[in-house]
Amino acid sequence: MSVTAAAGFTAAGVAAGLKSTGKPDVALIVNGGPQKVGAAVFTTNRAKANPIIWSQQVVADGVVEAIVLNSGGANCFTGSFGFETVHHTAEQVARSLGVGAGDVLVCSTGLIGTGDATFRSRVLDGATRAAAELSERGGDEAAHAIMTTDTVPKIATVSRDGWTVGGMAKGAGMLAPGLATMLVVITTDAEISADEANQYLRDATRVSFDRLDSDGAMSTNDQVTLLASGASGVRPDPASFGAALSEVCLSLAEQLMGDAEGASHDILIRVIGAANEDDAVTVGRSVARNSLFKTAIFGNDANWGRVLAAIGTTDAEFDPYDVDVTMNGVRVCTKGGPDRPREDVDLTPRRTDIEIDLRTGDAEATIMTNDLTHAYVHENSAYSS
Amino acid sequence: MSVTAAAGFTAAGVAAGLKSTGKPDVALIVNGGPQKVGAAVFTTNRAKANPIIWSQQVVADGVVEAIVLNSGGANCFTGSFGFETVHHTAEQVARSLGVGAGDVLVCSTGLIGTGDATFRSRVLDGATRAAAELSERGGDEAAHAIMTTDTVPKIATVSRDGWTVGGMAKGAGMLAPGLATMLVVITTDAEISADEANQYLRDATRVSFDRLDSDGAMSTNDQVTLLASGASGVRPDPASFGAALSEVCLSLAEQLMGDAEGASHDILIRVIGAANEDDAVTVGRSVARNSLFKTAIFGNDANWGRVLAAIGTTDAEFDPYDVDVTMNGVRVCTKGGPDRPREDVDLTPRRTDIEIDLRTGDAEATIMTNDLTHAYVHENSAYSS
């Protein structure tokens, strides 16, 4: 059900010819209220796509009526024509729904530089048709319409105490810090204010999407959006709602990791014993971005030396000669020296657990990443994005 | 001739059984004087191998009699036994030459964690035999003995005004900032002081090895050493010597780039129009480290969007919507928008020139890197290092 699991929302996904495959490529999600609360976090890349520039303005007042998303073209670095396309798209949706264009978010994903007149007319056509096909059961179609190299749609739902949080995500490459090439829409029928939505979303993304670092590359188009309708009539307990939102975000992030381009291992790098959480994240990310570590895991090689070489490049608080490394339950390195033989580690399962004990403090964090494989190189050299 | 091109130096390379192939794996270079000047720069990785920790102390007083290097084992994260091995190796060389162990540099390269009793006895045996085989024509054997996954030895020589600078290098992966997995030894018979040697070396590495970023990974064992004998009896013109040393370093760096593991393109990323040199380096490095850009070049895809997405992650001074990108002479992006069609770019040659004009100032820098290929993944998943 994804984005239509929560009461008050309708959605649709249509094929507008943006994808050469003819598959659905335009999604629309509409908040029927009674509240029209919206919050979003965006890529921190300074090279922001036109939809990002537009959406940052739309969400500023906390009021969002609808969000329209397309795959098949990023509308990034497409100049003023591309920005006008975003504006026209929002206006088209607004007209169809009888709302203001300034309350319509726009997201795009696909090849940078794609955003010509053909692109524009297809997006506008798709938006119009999607508005005509809105349904309370449209969540799955919407989730399909935002897929690019994704092999499966990503959806998650949590219901508690009379309210529901549901979401959809796309993203299979360029999954990186402070957001991945991902588009995520999460809806809820809980009663929350715009300020609360903003804070809940930032708290949840910080420990989920922000900890996913598939290939270190940061997209120009990333956006994670939370829409709240208040249709349940229930004001949620803050801790309960925060936990539910985090659960949905983490589930979606794990699904993104599991479908990352060409990956053969899902790697969870858990850093414990850190002086603080920032240090734990820094150390985990340095390993997640190390090409030599990532190729070693692809080769089922428990190469703990590459782990230590990676963390040695950080400024986190620890002694490189007092670090333990455990791989899939086998401690291969104790206090910066060899422990059990690397051959004892079974790296054949897809799921790979790396634990790094910095032996400095009590903080911890887990970074999600993937291995670096032949298939990754193939997909990203043969497929333009 | 490499390290024995300059007068006053002898060298040798022997096979000590550290490499399973039986190829030469221990090199020794001895400075016959009259001056015994030495300077070195080291990896900035906090996880430093035992030879690095030793060599940093040796070079502190600017006096170096000899340098012994081995491939076939990094002697990193090998505990106090590994450090003792370094100490014993320096003592063995010192005894053979009748000098002090505190004036003998030690370098190792190979698999992290390798440094057991067998390793020690083979290194000691190799050092002894190398000392017995020292020759004024031993430079080439030494260059061969430090090779790991290198397919060819790297050597360079420049002679001017009565003095000579010659060098050798190894390194084919983990070529990264602030030094690569590289061992480099450069010798000269010019008359220079220890302070001068140190400054000359830092100036030259800053614009050569420090601008080589093959895969973003930083080694635990990197060391670039300059030895000066003064045997020419000529005190060089500073500008002329600096230029000659830079020429040798740049030649060796280019040879490292050309032999990087699995690469099919040598990529020179020239950043112009920067506010300052640091910005130019930062922008160039962000592109050099972007896996999506590197796979696109492997796929002969002039994907300028990935260039802009990479530089957008930096804090350098520029406007992402006022940047030009030229690939192999074809300007594909003007002011952050499409220019000539990407299909016009011929990326089939191995050498690939990327020019990024930040249109902000007059500074520039060139970063050397490689593409990300199937062969890179294969070498680094199948070969432990």
Short mmCIF file of C-alpha atoms in Angstrom, two decimals, chain B:
data_model
loop_
_atom_site.label_atom_id
_atom_site.label_comp_id
_atom_site.label_asym_id
_atom_site.label_seq_id
_atom_site.Cartn_x
_atom_site.Cartn_y
_atom_site.Cartn_z
CA MET B 1 69.97 3.32 -14.09
CA SER B 2 67.41 4.79 -11.75
CA VAL B 3 68.89 5.22 -8.27
CA THR B 4 72.44 4.51 -9.41
CA ALA B 5 72.42 7.14 -12.16
CA ALA B 6 73.72 9.71 -9.67
CA ALA B 7 77.37 9.34 -8.63
CA GLY B 8 78.10 7.96 -5.18
CA PHE B 9 75.32 5.37 -5.02
CA THR B 10 75.37 1.60 -5.22
CA ALA B 11 72.36 -0.69 -5.22
CA ALA B 12 71.24 -4.29 -5.45
CA GLY B 13 68.05 -6.31 -5.77
CA VAL B 14 67.83 -9.95 -4.70
CA ALA B 15 65.22 -12.71 -4.42
CA ALA B 16 64.76 -13.69 -0.77
CA GLY B 17 61.67 -15.86 -1.09
CA LEU B 18 59.18 -13.26 0.13
CA LYS B 19 57.36 -13.34 -3.19
CA SER B 20 55.81 -16.68 -4.01
CA THR B 21 56.92 -16.16 -7.62
CA GLY B 22 60.59 -16.27 -6.66
CA LYS B 23 61.21 -12.86 -8.21
CA PRO B 24 63.50 -10.25 -6.60
CA ASP B 25 61.93 -8.85 -3.42
CA VAL B 26 64.64 -7.12 -1.39
CA ALA B 27 66.38 -3.94 -2.58
CA LEU B 28 69.25 -2.06 -0.97
CA ILE B 29 70.58 1.37 -1.89
CA VAL B 30 73.69 2.76 -0.28
CA ASN B 31 74.97 6.31 -0.29
CA GLY B 32 78.79 6.30 -0.62
CA GLY B 33 79.01 10.01 0.07
CA PRO B 34 80.90 12.20 0.62
CA GLN B 35 77.62 13.61 2.00
CA LYS B 36 75.01 11.35 3.61
CA VAL B 37 71.96 13.56 3.29
CA GLY B 38 68.45 12.08 3.54
CA ALA B 39 64.90 13.41 3.58
CA ALA B 40 61.56 11.62 3.35
CA VAL B 41 57.83 12.17 3.30
CA PHE B 42 55.49 9.57 4.73
CA THR B 43 51.89 8.43 4.50
CA THR B 44 49.54 10.60 6.52
CA ASN B 45 47.51 7.52 7.42
CA ARG B 46 47.35 7.21 11.22
CA ALA B 47 47.63 3.48 10.77
CA LYS B 48 51.35 3.45 10.04
CA ALA B 49 53.32 0.32 9.29
CA ASN B 50 56.32 -0.57 11.45
CA PRO B 51 58.88 0.50 8.81
CA ILE B 52 57.23 3.95 8.67
CA ILE B 53 57.49 4.38 12.43
CA TRP B 54 61.17 3.39 12.27
CA SER B 55 62.03 5.50 9.23
CA GLN B 56 60.44 8.64 10.66
CA GLN B 57 62.96 8.46 13.49
CA VAL B 58 65.92 7.64 11.23
CA VAL B 59 65.40 10.58 8.91
CA ALA B 60 64.83 13.13 11.68
CA ASP B 61 68.51 14.18 11.81
CA GLY B 62 68.87 14.38 8.02
CA VAL B 63 71.60 11.73 7.91
CA VAL B 64 70.94 8.51 5.96
CA GLU B 65 73.54 5.93 4.96
CA ALA B 66 71.30 3.39 3.25
CA ILE B 67 67.75 2.31 2.56
CA VAL B 68 66.52 -1.28 2.45
CA LEU B 69 63.15 -2.10 0.90
CA ASN B 70 61.16 -5.31 0.60
CA SER B 71 58.09 -6.38 -1.30
CA GLY B 72 56.08 -9.47 -0.34
CA GLY B 73 54.90 -8.24 3.06
CA ALA B 74 53.93 -4.86 4.53
CA ASN B 75 55.01 -5.60 8.13
CA CYS B 76 52.01 -3.53 9.20
CA PHE B 77 49.82 -4.43 12.20
CA THR B 78 52.31 -7.10 13.12
CA GLY B 79 52.81 -5.95 16.68
CA SER B 80 56.06 -5.56 18.59
CA PHE B 81 57.55 -8.58 16.80
CA GLY B 82 57.11 -6.69 13.54
CA PHE B 83 58.81 -3.60 14.89
CA GLU B 84 61.71 -5.69 16.14
CA THR B 85 62.01 -7.13 12.64
CA VAL B 86 62.50 -3.62 11.26
CA HIS B 87 65.09 -2.91 13.92
CA HIS B 88 66.96 -6.15 13.20
CA THR B 89 66.86 -5.46 9.47
CA ALA B 90 68.43 -2.03 9.92
CA GLU B 91 71.08 -3.53 12.22
CA GLN B 92 71.86 -6.28 9.72
CA VAL B 93 72.38 -3.74 6.94
CA ALA B 94 74.38 -1.48 9.27
CA ARG B 95 76.71 -4.33 10.25
CA SER B 96 77.28 -5.28 6.62
CA LEU B 97 78.14 -1.69 5.73
CA GLY B 98 79.94 -0.66 8.90
CA VAL B 99 77.54 2.18 9.67
CA GLY B 100 75.01 2.90 12.43
CA ALA B 101 71.58 1.23 12.36
CA GLY B 102 70.04 4.61 13.19
CA ASP B 103 71.04 5.83 9.73
CA VAL B 104 69.36 3.00 7.80
CA LEU B 105 65.85 3.52 6.42
CA VAL B 106 63.51 0.55 6.03
CA CYS B 107 60.49 0.27 3.69
CA SER B 108 58.05 -2.62 3.18
CA THR B 109 55.15 -3.28 0.84
CA GLY B 110 52.72 -6.14 0.45
CA LEU B 111 49.94 -7.67 2.49
CA ILE B 112 49.06 -5.99 5.79
CA GLY B 113 49.46 -8.42 8.69
CA THR B 114 52.40 -10.23 7.08
CA GLY B 115 55.43 -10.17 9.32
CA ASP B 116 56.01 -13.51 11.05
CA ALA B 117 59.28 -15.29 11.85
CA THR B 118 59.61 -16.65 8.31
CA PHE B 119 59.16 -13.18 6.91
CA ARG B 120 61.82 -11.88 9.29
CA SER B 121 64.43 -14.47 8.44
CA ARG B 122 63.90 -14.00 4.72
CA VAL B 123 64.18 -10.22 4.93
CA LEU B 124 67.36 -10.49 7.00
CA ASP B 125 68.83 -13.01 4.62
CA GLY B 126 67.90 -10.82 1.65
CA ALA B 127 69.45 -7.74 3.24
CA THR B 128 72.70 -9.57 3.86
CA ARG B 129 72.88 -10.88 0.31
CA ALA B 130 71.94 -7.50 -1.18
CA ALA B 131 74.77 -5.87 0.77
CA ALA B 132 77.18 -8.37 -0.80
CA GLU B 133 75.92 -7.62 -4.31
CA LEU B 134 76.00 -3.82 -4.25
CA SER B 135 76.96 -2.34 -7.57
CA GLU B 136 77.04 1.00 -9.33
CA ARG B 137 74.88 -0.67 -11.97
CA GLY B 138 72.39 -2.14 -9.47
CA GLY B 139 69.66 0.47 -9.93
CA ASP B 140 67.54 -1.60 -12.29
CA GLU B 141 67.66 -4.71 -10.09
CA ALA B 142 66.57 -2.58 -7.14
CA ALA B 143 63.67 -1.15 -9.16
CA HIS B 144 62.52 -4.69 -9.99
CA ALA B 145 62.77 -5.88 -6.40
CA ILE B 146 60.21 -3.40 -5.09
CA MET B 147 57.49 -4.31 -7.60
CA THR B 148 54.24 -5.85 -6.34
CA THR B 149 51.32 -5.85 -8.80
CA ASP B 150 53.34 -3.46 -10.97
CA THR B 151 53.71 -4.83 -14.48
CA VAL B 152 56.81 -2.74 -15.21
CA PRO B 153 59.49 -1.08 -13.09
CA LYS B 154 59.27 2.72 -12.88
CA ILE B 155 62.47 4.69 -13.25
CA ALA B 156 63.42 8.24 -14.25
CA THR B 157 66.61 10.25 -14.60
CA VAL B 158 67.41 13.91 -15.26
CA SER B 159 70.96 15.31 -15.62
CA ARG B 160 71.85 19.02 -15.64
CA ASP B 161 74.87 21.24 -15.08
CA GLY B 162 77.10 18.46 -13.79
CA TRP B 163 74.65 16.78 -11.41
CA THR B 164 72.04 14.07 -11.79
CA VAL B 165 68.71 13.14 -10.21
CA GLY B 166 67.52 9.56 -10.61
CA GLY B 167 64.66 7.63 -9.09
CA MET B 168 62.64 4.47 -8.88
CA ALA B 169 59.04 3.87 -7.79
CA LYS B 170 56.57 1.08 -7.18
CA GLY B 171 52.84 1.30 -6.75
CA ALA B 172 49.92 0.12 -8.75
CA GLY B 173 46.95 0.38 -6.44
CA MET B 174 45.81 2.37 -3.44
CA LEU B 175 47.33 5.42 -5.10
CA ALA B 176 45.93 8.22 -3.05
CA PRO B 177 46.18 11.64 -1.61
CA GLY B 178 48.99 12.83 0.44
CA LEU B 179 50.87 9.87 -1.01
CA ALA B 180 49.88 6.66 -2.69
CA THR B 181 50.78 3.05 -1.92
CA MET B 182 54.02 3.85 -3.26
CA LEU B 183 57.60 3.43 -2.37
CA VAL B 184 59.85 5.90 -4.10
CA VAL B 185 63.60 6.40 -3.77
CA ILE B 186 65.29 9.31 -5.48
CA THR B 187 69.02 9.91 -5.42
CA THR B 188 71.16 12.85 -6.45
CA ASP B 189 74.85 13.67 -6.51
CA ALA B 190 74.18 17.40 -6.21
CA GLU B 191 75.49 19.14 -3.11
CA ILE B 192 72.47 20.02 -0.97
CA SER B 193 71.96 20.26 2.78
CA ALA B 194 69.50 18.17 4.74
CA ASP B 195 67.18 21.15 5.20
CA GLU B 196 67.32 21.89 1.50
CA ALA B 197 66.67 18.24 0.64
CA ASN B 198 63.62 18.26 2.88
CA GLN B 199 62.22 21.42 1.31
CA TYR B 200 62.99 20.36 -2.27
CA LEU B 201 61.31 17.02 -1.67
CA ARG B 202 58.14 18.53 -0.15
CA ASP B 203 57.85 21.06 -2.96
CA ALA B 204 58.22 18.36 -5.62
CA THR B 205 55.88 15.77 -4.07
CA ARG B 206 53.18 18.40 -3.55
CA VAL B 207 52.77 18.86 -7.31
CA SER B 208 53.41 15.25 -8.37
CA PHE B 209 52.70 12.27 -6.10
CA ASP B 210 50.22 14.27 -4.03
CA ARG B 211 48.20 14.91 -7.20
CA LEU B 212 47.90 11.24 -8.06
CA ASP B 213 44.66 9.72 -6.80
CA SER B 214 44.02 6.40 -8.44
CA ASP B 215 41.37 4.90 -6.18
CA GLY B 216 41.12 7.21 -3.16
CA ALA B 217 42.57 4.63 -0.81
CA MET B 218 45.53 5.62 1.36
CA SER B 219 48.23 3.16 2.25
CA THR B 220 49.86 2.41 5.59
CA ASN B 221 53.35 2.07 4.09
CA ASP B 222 53.95 4.99 1.71
CA GLN B 223 57.32 6.62 1.73
CA VAL B 224 59.12 8.91 -0.72
CA THR B 225 62.82 9.28 0.06
CA LEU B 226 65.49 11.60 -1.32
CA LEU B 227 69.16 10.78 -0.77
CA ALA B 228 71.99 13.17 -1.70
CA SER B 229 75.67 12.21 -1.95
CA GLY B 230 77.25 15.47 -3.07
CA ALA B 231 79.56 13.30 -5.22
CA SER B 232 79.29 15.64 -8.21
CA GLY B 233 80.96 18.38 -6.19
CA VAL B 234 78.45 20.79 -7.71
CA ARG B 235 76.09 22.97 -5.71
CA PRO B 236 73.03 23.28 -7.92
CA ASP B 237 71.06 26.37 -8.84
CA PRO B 238 67.96 26.06 -6.61
CA ALA B 239 65.39 26.71 -9.35
CA SER B 240 67.13 24.31 -11.69
CA PHE B 241 67.39 21.56 -9.07
CA GLY B 242 63.79 22.04 -7.96
CA ALA B 243 62.61 21.73 -11.56
CA ALA B 244 64.71 18.61 -12.16
CA LEU B 245 63.45 16.93 -9.00
CA SER B 246 59.86 17.79 -9.90
CA GLU B 247 60.42 16.40 -13.38
CA VAL B 248 61.63 13.07 -11.97
CA CYS B 249 58.73 12.94 -9.49
CA LEU B 250 56.15 13.80 -12.12
CA SER B 251 57.56 11.22 -14.52
CA LEU B 252 57.40 8.53 -11.83
CA ALA B 253 53.86 9.61 -10.85
CA GLU B 254 52.74 9.39 -14.47
CA GLN B 255 54.29 5.94 -14.74
CA LEU B 256 52.37 4.90 -11.61
CA MET B 257 49.15 6.21 -13.15
CA GLY B 258 49.89 4.38 -16.39
CA ASP B 259 50.33 1.07 -14.57
CA ALA B 260 47.47 1.39 -12.06
CA GLU B 261 45.69 -1.86 -11.32
CA GLY B 262 43.24 -2.78 -14.02
CA ALA B 263 42.95 0.71 -15.48
CA SER B 264 42.00 1.23 -19.13
CA HIS B 265 42.19 5.04 -19.11
CA ASP B 266 44.77 7.46 -17.71
CA ILE B 267 42.71 10.49 -16.75
CA LEU B 268 44.19 13.96 -16.33
CA ILE B 269 41.70 16.25 -14.63
CA ARG B 270 42.83 19.83 -15.17
CA VAL B 271 40.94 22.37 -13.12
CA ILE B 272 41.36 25.97 -14.29
CA GLY B 273 39.77 29.27 -13.31
CA ALA B 274 39.94 28.39 -9.60
CA ALA B 275 40.08 30.99 -6.85
CA ASN B 276 43.24 29.33 -5.54
CA GLU B 277 45.32 26.20 -5.99
CA ASP B 278 43.74 24.41 -3.03
CA ASP B 279 40.30 24.81 -4.57
CA ALA B 280 41.59 23.45 -7.87
CA VAL B 281 43.06 20.40 -6.13
CA THR B 282 39.88 19.83 -4.10
CA VAL B 283 37.66 19.96 -7.17
CA GLY B 284 39.95 17.72 -9.20
CA ARG B 285 40.20 15.19 -6.41
CA SER B 286 36.42 15.03 -5.91
CA VAL B 287 36.05 13.99 -9.55
CA ALA B 288 39.00 11.59 -9.36
CA ARG B 289 37.31 9.81 -6.45
CA ASN B 290 33.81 9.57 -7.89
CA SER B 291 33.06 5.93 -8.73
CA LEU B 292 30.26 6.87 -11.11
CA PHE B 293 32.50 9.22 -13.11
CA LYS B 294 35.25 6.60 -13.19
CA THR B 295 32.95 3.84 -14.43
CA ALA B 296 31.50 6.20 -17.07
CA ILE B 297 34.99 6.82 -18.49
CA PHE B 298 35.58 3.06 -18.51
CA GLY B 299 32.38 2.83 -20.58
CA ASN B 300 33.61 5.59 -22.95
CA ASP B 301 30.66 7.73 -21.84
CA ALA B 302 31.29 11.50 -21.71
CA ASN B 303 28.98 11.82 -18.72
CA TRP B 304 29.58 15.45 -17.70
CA GLY B 305 26.62 15.31 -15.28
CA ARG B 306 28.65 13.03 -13.05
CA VAL B 307 31.49 15.56 -13.13
CA LEU B 308 29.17 18.33 -11.94
CA ALA B 309 27.56 16.07 -9.33
CA ALA B 310 31.05 15.29 -7.98
CA ILE B 311 32.29 18.86 -7.77
CA GLY B 312 29.02 19.95 -6.16
CA THR B 313 30.03 18.01 -3.04
CA THR B 314 33.04 20.28 -2.42
CA ASP B 315 33.25 23.61 -0.63
CA ALA B 316 35.47 25.18 -3.29
CA GLU B 317 34.59 28.66 -4.51
CA PHE B 318 32.50 28.49 -7.69
CA ASP B 319 28.93 28.62 -8.96
CA PRO B 320 27.74 25.15 -10.07
CA TYR B 321 25.70 26.90 -12.75
CA ASP B 322 28.69 28.76 -14.18
CA VAL B 323 31.07 25.87 -14.84
CA ASP B 324 32.42 24.63 -18.19
CA VAL B 325 33.48 21.02 -18.77
CA THR B 326 35.57 19.92 -21.74
CA MET B 327 36.37 16.27 -22.47
CA ASN B 328 39.13 15.38 -24.91
CA GLY B 329 38.80 18.81 -26.49
CA VAL B 330 35.01 18.84 -26.82
CA ARG B 331 33.16 21.30 -24.57
CA VAL B 332 30.16 19.27 -23.43
CA CYS B 333 28.96 21.64 -20.71
CA THR B 334 28.86 25.44 -20.71
CA LYS B 335 27.76 27.38 -17.64
CA GLY B 336 26.28 24.27 -16.07
CA GLY B 337 24.18 23.38 -19.10
CA PRO B 338 24.55 21.11 -22.12
CA ASP B 339 26.87 22.30 -24.90
CA ARG B 340 28.08 19.94 -27.66
CA PRO B 341 26.58 16.42 -27.69
CA ARG B 342 28.39 13.92 -25.49
CA GLU B 343 28.47 11.56 -28.45
CA ASP B 344 30.99 13.91 -30.10
CA VAL B 345 33.62 13.01 -27.51
CA ASP B 346 36.04 10.25 -28.52
CA LEU B 347 36.98 8.43 -25.32
CA THR B 348 38.60 5.43 -26.97
CA PRO B 349 42.22 6.58 -26.41
CA ARG B 350 43.79 5.54 -23.13
CA ARG B 351 44.73 9.11 -22.32
CA THR B 352 41.71 11.14 -21.25
CA ASP B 353 41.78 14.90 -20.71
CA ILE B 354 39.09 16.48 -18.60
CA GLU B 355 39.16 20.26 -18.24
CA ILE B 356 36.94 21.94 -15.68
CA ASP B 357 36.75 25.73 -15.81
CA LEU B 358 35.41 27.09 -12.52
CA ARG B 359 35.33 30.64 -13.98
CA THR B 360 36.20 32.13 -10.61
CA GLY B 361 39.91 32.99 -10.58
CA ASP B 362 43.28 32.26 -12.20
CA ALA B 363 44.58 29.26 -10.24
CA GLU B 364 44.82 25.75 -11.63
CA ALA B 365 45.95 22.22 -10.82
CA THR B 366 45.94 18.83 -12.50
CA ILE B 367 44.94 15.61 -10.73
CA MET B 368 45.95 12.26 -12.22
CA THR B 369 43.63 9.29 -11.87
CA ASN B 370 42.31 6.18 -13.60
CA ASP B 371 38.99 4.70 -14.57
CA LEU B 372 37.17 2.07 -12.52
CA THR B 373 37.11 -1.16 -14.47
CA HIS B 374 36.25 -4.82 -14.29
CA ALA B 375 39.95 -5.54 -14.10
CA TYR B 376 40.34 -3.27 -11.06
CA VAL B 377 37.61 -5.17 -9.26
CA HIS B 378 39.14 -8.46 -10.32
CA GLU B 379 42.68 -7.62 -9.19
CA ASN B 380 41.55 -6.24 -5.86
CA SER B 381 39.11 -8.99 -5.04
CA ALA B 382 41.40 -11.82 -6.09
CA TYR B 383 44.72 -10.42 -4.88
CA SER B 384 45.20 -9.67 -1.20
CA SER B 385 47.22 -6.59 -0.33
#
